[in-house]
mmCIF file of C-alpha atoms (C1' of nucleotides) in Angstrom:
data_model
loop_
_atom_site.group_PDB
_atom_site.id
_atom_site.type_symbol
_atom_site.label_atom_id
_atom_site.label_comp_id
_atom_site.label_asym_id
_atom_site.label_seq_id
_atom_site.Cartn_x
_atom_site.Cartn_y
_atom_site.Cartn_z
ATOM 1 C CA MET A 1 78.802 108.727 235.497
ATOM 2 C CA LYS A 2 76.220 108.980 238.254
ATOM 3 C CA LEU A 3 72.548 109.158 237.391
ATOM 4 C CA GLU A 4 72.052 112.512 239.120
ATOM 5 C CA ASN A 5 74.815 114.045 237.084
ATOM 6 C CA ALA A 6 73.595 112.581 233.824
ATOM 7 C CA ALA A 7 70.117 113.905 234.530
ATOM 8 C CA ARG A 8 71.545 117.396 235.164
ATOM 9 C CA GLN A 9 73.327 117.304 231.833
ATOM 10 C CA LEU A 10 70.314 116.034 229.927
ATOM 11 C CA GLU A 11 68.131 118.658 231.524
ATOM 12 C CA ALA A 12 70.624 121.310 230.515
ATOM 13 C CA LEU A 13 70.369 120.070 226.902
ATOM 14 C CA GLY A 14 66.598 119.749 227.148
ATOM 15 C CA ASN A 15 65.848 123.360 226.370
ATOM 16 C CA PRO A 16 65.588 124.462 222.749
ATOM 17 C CA THR A 17 67.723 127.530 223.241
ATOM 18 C CA ARG A 18 70.452 125.727 225.141
ATOM 19 C CA LEU A 19 70.420 122.817 222.697
ATOM 20 C CA ALA A 20 70.901 125.302 219.872
ATOM 21 C CA ILE A 21 73.816 126.889 221.706
ATOM 22 C CA TYR A 22 75.387 123.531 222.411
ATOM 23 C CA ARG A 23 74.987 122.263 218.894
ATOM 24 C CA ASP A 24 76.475 125.445 217.549
ATOM 25 C CA LEU A 25 79.481 124.856 219.805
ATOM 26 C CA ILE A 26 79.698 121.240 218.631
ATOM 27 C CA GLY A 27 79.695 122.532 215.078
ATOM 28 C CA VAL A 28 82.472 125.079 215.467
ATOM 29 C CA GLY A 29 84.695 122.511 217.089
ATOM 30 C CA PRO A 30 87.407 122.768 219.721
ATOM 31 C CA ARG A 31 88.227 126.428 219.263
ATOM 32 C CA GLY A 32 84.722 127.472 220.315
ATOM 33 C CA SER A 33 82.871 130.737 219.961
ATOM 34 C CA SER A 34 82.695 133.893 222.016
ATOM 35 C CA VAL A 35 79.506 134.738 223.872
ATOM 36 C CA GLY A 36 78.995 137.661 221.528
ATOM 37 C CA GLU A 37 79.328 135.493 218.439
ATOM 38 C CA ILE A 38 76.743 133.113 219.782
ATOM 39 C CA ARG A 39 74.457 136.051 220.582
ATOM 40 C CA ASN A 40 74.753 137.382 217.040
ATOM 41 C CA LYS A 41 74.216 134.025 215.440
ATOM 42 C CA LEU A 42 71.254 132.926 217.522
ATOM 43 C CA GLU A 43 69.865 136.383 218.323
ATOM 44 C CA ILE A 44 69.263 135.852 222.023
ATOM 45 C CA PRO A 45 69.125 138.755 224.503
ATOM 46 C CA ALA A 46 72.385 139.023 226.401
ATOM 47 C CA SER A 47 71.004 138.325 229.839
ATOM 48 C CA THR A 48 68.994 135.316 228.706
ATOM 49 C CA LEU A 49 72.003 133.934 226.838
ATOM 50 C CA SER A 50 74.236 134.426 229.862
ATOM 51 C CA HIS A 51 71.911 132.385 232.040
ATOM 52 C CA HIS A 52 71.707 129.546 229.546
ATOM 53 C CA ILE A 53 75.462 129.455 229.067
ATOM 54 C CA ALA A 54 75.961 129.366 232.828
ATOM 55 C CA ARG A 55 73.695 126.334 233.020
ATOM 56 C CA LEU A 56 75.684 124.510 230.345
ATOM 57 C CA VAL A 57 78.934 125.333 232.141
ATOM 58 C CA GLN A 58 77.536 124.243 235.479
ATOM 59 C CA ALA A 59 76.423 120.983 233.980
ATOM 60 C CA GLY A 60 79.935 120.383 232.670
ATOM 61 C CA LEU A 61 78.855 120.362 229.010
ATOM 62 C CA ILE A 62 80.870 123.382 227.951
ATOM 63 C CA SER A 63 83.904 125.223 229.279
ATOM 64 C CA GLN A 64 84.999 128.819 229.098
ATOM 65 C CA GLU A 65 88.225 130.704 228.637
ATOM 66 C CA ARG A 66 88.687 134.436 228.854
ATOM 67 C CA ASP A 67 90.763 136.508 226.456
ATOM 68 C CA SER A 68 90.690 140.046 227.827
ATOM 69 C CA ARG A 69 87.081 141.201 227.447
ATOM 70 C CA THR A 70 85.992 138.271 225.343
ATOM 71 C CA LEU A 71 84.777 134.995 226.821
ATOM 72 C CA TYR A 72 85.195 131.948 224.625
ATOM 73 C CA CYS A 73 82.983 128.908 225.072
ATOM 74 C CA LYS A 74 83.629 125.445 223.752
ATOM 75 C CA ALA A 75 81.860 122.085 224.005
ATOM 76 C CA ASP A 76 83.375 119.424 226.199
ATOM 77 C CA PHE A 77 83.481 116.524 223.813
ATOM 78 C CA LEU A 78 84.797 113.974 226.281
ATOM 79 C CA ASN A 79 81.983 114.690 228.679
ATOM 80 C CA MET A 80 79.436 114.281 225.903
ATOM 81 C CA ASP A 81 80.953 110.932 225.053
ATOM 82 C CA ASP A 82 80.566 109.833 228.700
ATOM 83 C CA LEU A 83 76.944 110.926 228.707
ATOM 84 C CA MET A 84 76.127 108.964 225.583
ATOM 85 C CA LYS A 85 77.830 105.888 227.027
ATOM 86 C CA PHE A 86 75.805 106.240 230.210
ATOM 87 C CA LEU A 87 72.557 106.237 228.238
ATOM 88 C CA VAL A 88 73.240 102.918 226.528
ATOM 89 C CA GLU A 89 75.144 101.325 229.401
ATOM 90 C CA ASN A 90 72.574 98.696 230.298
ATOM 91 C CA CYS A 91 71.491 98.207 226.765
ATOM 92 C CA CYS A 92 73.578 95.402 225.318
ATOM 93 C CA ALA A 93 72.007 92.410 227.072
ATOM 94 C CA GLU A 94 69.207 92.431 224.524
ATOM 95 C CA ASP A 95 68.708 91.819 220.822
ATOM 96 C CA SER A 96 67.177 95.050 219.585
ATOM 97 C CA CYS A 97 69.875 97.252 220.990
ATOM 98 C CA ILE A 98 71.258 100.608 219.997
ATOM 99 C CA ASN A 99 74.762 99.256 219.967
ATOM 100 C CA VAL A 100 73.967 96.569 217.359
ATOM 101 C CA SER A 101 75.760 98.653 214.713
ATOM 102 C CA ASP A 102 79.303 98.122 216.027
ATOM 103 C CA MET B 1 65.099 114.977 213.928
ATOM 104 C CA LYS B 2 64.056 118.547 214.604
ATOM 105 C CA LEU B 3 65.684 120.535 217.360
ATOM 106 C CA GLU B 4 62.416 121.144 219.186
ATOM 107 C CA ASN B 5 61.700 117.459 219.328
ATOM 108 C CA ALA B 6 65.192 116.541 220.439
ATOM 109 C CA ALA B 7 64.942 119.115 223.218
ATOM 110 C CA ARG B 8 61.623 117.656 224.372
ATOM 111 C CA GLN B 9 63.213 114.215 224.557
ATOM 112 C CA LEU B 10 66.280 115.392 226.375
ATOM 113 C CA GLU B 11 64.176 117.300 228.848
ATOM 114 C CA ALA B 12 62.127 114.172 229.434
ATOM 115 C CA LEU B 13 65.320 112.310 230.257
ATOM 116 C CA GLY B 14 66.625 115.195 232.304
ATOM 117 C CA ASN B 15 64.825 114.283 235.482
ATOM 118 C CA PRO B 16 66.449 111.763 237.848
ATOM 119 C CA THR B 17 63.254 109.796 238.343
ATOM 120 C CA ARG B 18 62.421 109.610 234.644
ATOM 121 C CA LEU B 19 66.005 108.783 233.759
ATOM 122 C CA ALA B 20 65.896 105.926 236.268
ATOM 123 C CA ILE B 21 62.655 104.676 234.717
ATOM 124 C CA TYR B 22 64.056 104.911 231.252
ATOM 125 C CA ARG B 23 67.308 103.191 232.108
ATOM 126 C CA ASP B 24 65.409 100.435 233.793
ATOM 127 C CA LEU B 25 63.427 99.917 230.603
ATOM 128 C CA ILE B 26 66.586 99.967 228.583
ATOM 129 C CA GLY B 27 67.944 97.291 230.904
ATOM 130 C CA VAL B 28 65.001 94.901 230.668
ATOM 131 C CA GLY B 29 65.048 95.102 226.866
ATOM 132 C CA PRO B 30 62.333 94.903 224.240
ATOM 133 C CA ARG B 31 59.764 93.039 226.338
ATOM 134 C CA GLY B 32 59.570 95.929 228.834
ATOM 135 C CA SER B 33 58.067 96.157 232.311
ATOM 136 C CA SER B 34 54.624 96.820 233.697
ATOM 137 C CA VAL B 35 53.899 100.053 235.483
ATOM 138 C CA GLY B 36 53.520 98.098 238.692
ATOM 139 C CA GLU B 37 56.862 96.402 238.307
ATOM 140 C CA ILE B 38 58.531 99.776 237.828
ATOM 141 C CA ARG B 39 56.728 101.112 240.833
ATOM 142 C CA ASN B 40 57.907 98.220 243.012
ATOM 143 C CA LYS B 41 61.449 98.435 241.787
ATOM 144 C CA LEU B 42 61.887 102.181 242.071
ATOM 145 C CA GLU B 43 59.388 102.783 244.887
ATOM 146 C CA ILE B 44 57.633 105.785 243.417
ATOM 147 C CA PRO B 45 54.072 106.800 244.404
ATOM 148 C CA ALA B 46 51.611 105.644 241.728
ATOM 149 C CA SER B 47 50.388 109.076 240.687
ATOM 150 C CA THR B 48 53.886 110.516 240.456
ATOM 151 C CA LEU B 49 55.056 107.551 238.430
ATOM 152 C CA SER B 50 52.100 107.810 236.100
ATOM 153 C CA HIS B 51 52.922 111.424 235.292
ATOM 154 C CA HIS B 52 56.543 110.642 234.609
ATOM 155 C CA ILE B 53 55.667 107.728 232.346
ATOM 156 C CA ALA B 54 53.202 109.894 230.471
ATOM 157 C CA ARG B 55 56.013 112.377 229.815
ATOM 158 C CA LEU B 56 58.275 109.685 228.443
ATOM 159 C CA VAL B 57 55.498 108.371 226.206
ATOM 160 C CA GLN B 58 54.609 111.866 224.999
ATOM 161 C CA ALA B 59 58.237 112.502 224.173
ATOM 162 C CA GLY B 60 58.329 109.310 222.111
ATOM 163 C CA LEU B 61 60.969 107.662 224.246
ATOM 164 C CA ILE B 62 58.868 104.756 225.425
ATOM 165 C CA SER B 63 55.743 102.993 224.175
ATOM 166 C CA GLN B 64 52.969 101.163 225.970
ATOM 167 C CA GLU B 65 50.861 98.092 225.355
ATOM 168 C CA ARG B 66 47.986 96.884 227.480
ATOM 169 C CA ASP B 67 47.389 93.286 228.520
ATOM 170 C CA SER B 68 44.089 93.303 230.392
ATOM 171 C CA ARG B 69 44.684 95.332 233.548
ATOM 172 C CA THR B 70 48.416 95.483 233.145
ATOM 173 C CA LEU B 71 50.152 98.182 231.129
ATOM 174 C CA TYR B 72 53.538 97.268 229.739
ATOM 175 C CA CYS B 73 56.115 99.905 228.927
ATOM 176 C CA LYS B 74 59.172 99.498 226.779
ATOM 177 C CA ALA B 75 61.932 101.780 225.564
ATOM 178 C CA ASP B 76 61.902 102.874 221.948
ATOM 179 C CA PHE B 77 65.448 101.945 220.932
ATOM 180 C CA LEU B 78 65.226 103.323 217.423
ATOM 181 C CA ASN B 79 64.167 106.682 218.665
ATOM 182 C CA MET B 80 67.025 106.722 221.130
ATOM 183 C CA ASP B 81 69.366 106.010 218.297
ATOM 184 C CA ASP B 82 68.017 108.948 216.331
ATOM 185 C CA LEU B 83 68.443 111.253 219.323
ATOM 186 C CA MET B 84 72.061 110.267 219.772
ATOM 187 C CA LYS B 85 72.746 110.818 216.102
ATOM 188 C CA PHE B 86 71.182 114.262 216.306
ATOM 189 C CA LEU B 87 73.488 115.251 219.155
ATOM 190 C CA VAL B 88 76.674 114.495 217.252
ATOM 191 C CA GLU B 89 75.372 115.470 213.790
ATOM 192 C CA ASN B 90 77.518 118.550 213.284
ATOM 193 C CA CYS B 91 80.433 117.125 215.097
ATOM 194 C CA CYS B 92 82.708 115.468 212.563
ATOM 195 C CA ALA B 93 84.170 118.470 210.877
ATOM 196 C CA GLU B 94 86.745 118.759 213.626
ATOM 197 C CA ASP B 95 89.615 116.802 215.070
ATOM 198 C CA SER B 96 88.632 116.224 218.660
ATOM 199 C CA CYS B 97 85.291 114.671 217.887
ATOM 200 C CA ILE B 98 83.095 112.212 219.679
ATOM 201 C CA ASN B 99 82.957 110.063 216.580
ATOM 202 C CA VAL B 100 86.739 109.622 216.383
ATOM 203 C CA SER B 101 86.395 106.093 217.756
ATOM 204 C CA ASP B 102 84.758 104.530 214.730
ATOM 205 C "C1'" DC C 1 89.389 160.145 234.189
ATOM 206 C "C1'" DT C 2 86.090 159.156 230.539
ATOM 207 C "C1'" DT C 3 84.139 156.383 227.282
ATOM 208 C "C1'" DA C 4 83.366 152.032 224.895
ATOM 209 C "C1'" DT C 5 82.863 147.126 224.817
ATOM 210 C "C1'" DA C 6 81.807 142.403 226.613
ATOM 211 C "C1'" DA C 7 79.376 139.985 229.521
ATOM 212 C "C1'" DT C 8 77.131 139.081 234.069
ATOM 213 C "C1'" DT C 9 74.009 139.888 237.911
ATOM 214 C "C1'" DC C 10 69.764 141.941 239.704
ATOM 215 C "C1'" DG C 11 64.864 142.121 239.899
ATOM 216 C "C1'" DA C 12 60.491 141.063 238.623
ATOM 217 C "C1'" DT C 13 57.018 138.313 236.268
ATOM 218 C "C1'" DA C 14 54.981 134.469 233.980
ATOM 219 C "C1'" DT C 15 55.046 129.881 233.120
ATOM 220 C "C1'" DT C 16 55.945 125.289 233.926
ATOM 221 C "C1'" DA C 17 57.417 121.217 236.722
ATOM 222 C "C1'" DC C 18 57.309 118.050 240.784
ATOM 223 C "C1'" DT C 19 55.049 115.679 244.229
ATOM 224 C "C1'" DA C 20 51.583 112.941 246.142
ATOM 225 C "C1'" DG C 21 46.999 111.973 248.409
ATOM 226 C "C1'" DA C 22 42.237 111.333 247.064
ATOM 227 C "C1'" DA C 23 38.999 110.202 243.718
ATOM 228 C "C1'" DT C 24 38.020 107.850 239.468
ATOM 229 C "C1'" DA C 25 38.184 104.505 235.577
ATOM 230 C "C1'" DA C 26 39.005 100.032 233.571
ATOM 231 C "C1'" DT C 27 39.335 95.309 233.838
ATOM 232 C "C1'" DA C 28 38.761 90.818 236.029
ATOM 233 C "C1'" DG C 29 37.351 87.283 239.333
ATOM 234 C "C1'" DT C 30 33.616 85.396 242.737
ATOM 235 C "C1'" DA D 1 26.290 92.939 241.954
ATOM 236 C "C1'" DC D 2 30.597 93.059 244.857
ATOM 237 C "C1'" DT D 3 35.367 93.240 245.553
ATOM 238 C "C1'" DA D 4 40.165 93.413 244.163
ATOM 239 C "C1'" DT D 5 43.685 94.974 241.157
ATOM 240 C "C1'" DT D 6 46.018 98.183 238.047
ATOM 241 C "C1'" DA D 7 46.678 102.406 236.695
ATOM 242 C "C1'" DT D 8 45.139 107.248 235.560
ATOM 243 C "C1'" DT D 9 43.171 111.795 236.494
ATOM 244 C "C1'" DC D 10 41.969 115.430 239.755
ATOM 245 C "C1'" DT D 11 43.557 118.835 242.809
ATOM 246 C "C1'" DA D 12 46.586 121.588 245.160
ATOM 247 C "C1'" DG D 13 50.709 123.167 247.200
ATOM 248 C "C1'" DT D 14 55.519 124.088 246.528
ATOM 249 C "C1'" DA D 15 59.474 124.837 243.906
ATOM 250 C "C1'" DA D 16 62.058 125.677 239.865
ATOM 251 C "C1'" DT D 17 62.646 127.725 235.075
ATOM 252 C "C1'" DA D 18 62.492 131.067 231.398
ATOM 253 C "C1'" DT D 19 62.633 135.611 229.952
ATOM 254 C "C1'" DC D 20 64.594 140.095 229.537
ATOM 255 C "C1'" DG D 21 65.253 145.135 230.653
ATOM 256 C "C1'" DA D 22 68.072 147.727 233.760
ATOM 257 C "C1'" DA D 23 71.997 148.104 236.538
ATOM 258 C "C1'" DT D 24 76.595 146.478 237.306
ATOM 259 C "C1'" DT D 25 81.284 144.570 236.766
ATOM 260 C "C1'" DA D 26 85.532 143.889 234.184
ATOM 261 C "C1'" DT D 27 88.668 145.071 230.817
ATOM 262 C "C1'" DA D 28 90.642 148.120 227.448
ATOM 263 C "C1'" DA D 29 91.685 152.388 224.884
ATOM 264 C "C1'" DG D 30 92.085 157.423 224.302
#
DNA sequence: CTTATAATTCGATATTACTAGAATAATAGT
DNA sequence: ACTATTATTCTAGTAATATCGAATTATAAG
């Protein structure tokens, strides 16, 4: 993953509202939630929510699929995995390293 | 870790310049680098660099220690570990999960 | 065709971030 | 004291973000 792209994804997650949305989608798993379900659960005005979701999609963190009027969103787990790997990529040359555990 | 705090840390990492600084500090390990070394390596104007470093410190991602005129910065690996755990916290209830690998 | 539902786009405002030169502060050597 | 080094703070201009009501689009149902 390129640094620019990783930064875009981290920035997308670096907003409390978007992080809450993303974590909710992580929690519900691969089937995802509709925009309306997220709105009800987190109580965010529709237009605000729509902007935040668009940012997450644009960053590649979540994907969407339409079923008639309902738009389902789900977290992109593989992408998240890549992002985490990127963060610790240069880490293992040293002793006190995040990857010590494995 | 609280969501607000995690968001602050992710936002701090969500800037290409700061992410480059942070990754550099991850790479050099626990001894860290001086502000001047970072400036030479990444070629960032001093005032700009100072602001970015302050953000990383404030977010708790890096720490600083002074040796006479030289300020050394190093990545806080334990904090990074916590942040990563936070991101995948609600993840393991499902099949296609980041934590499948372990 | 009309109405209802689901969600986005528009528009406008307020706040915050990014950048970097100039000035300042802190420490050290002569 | 004077000068050099290291890094921060001041200041200011520019750009980007966050928020959300109102208007709009898209789809469906009667």
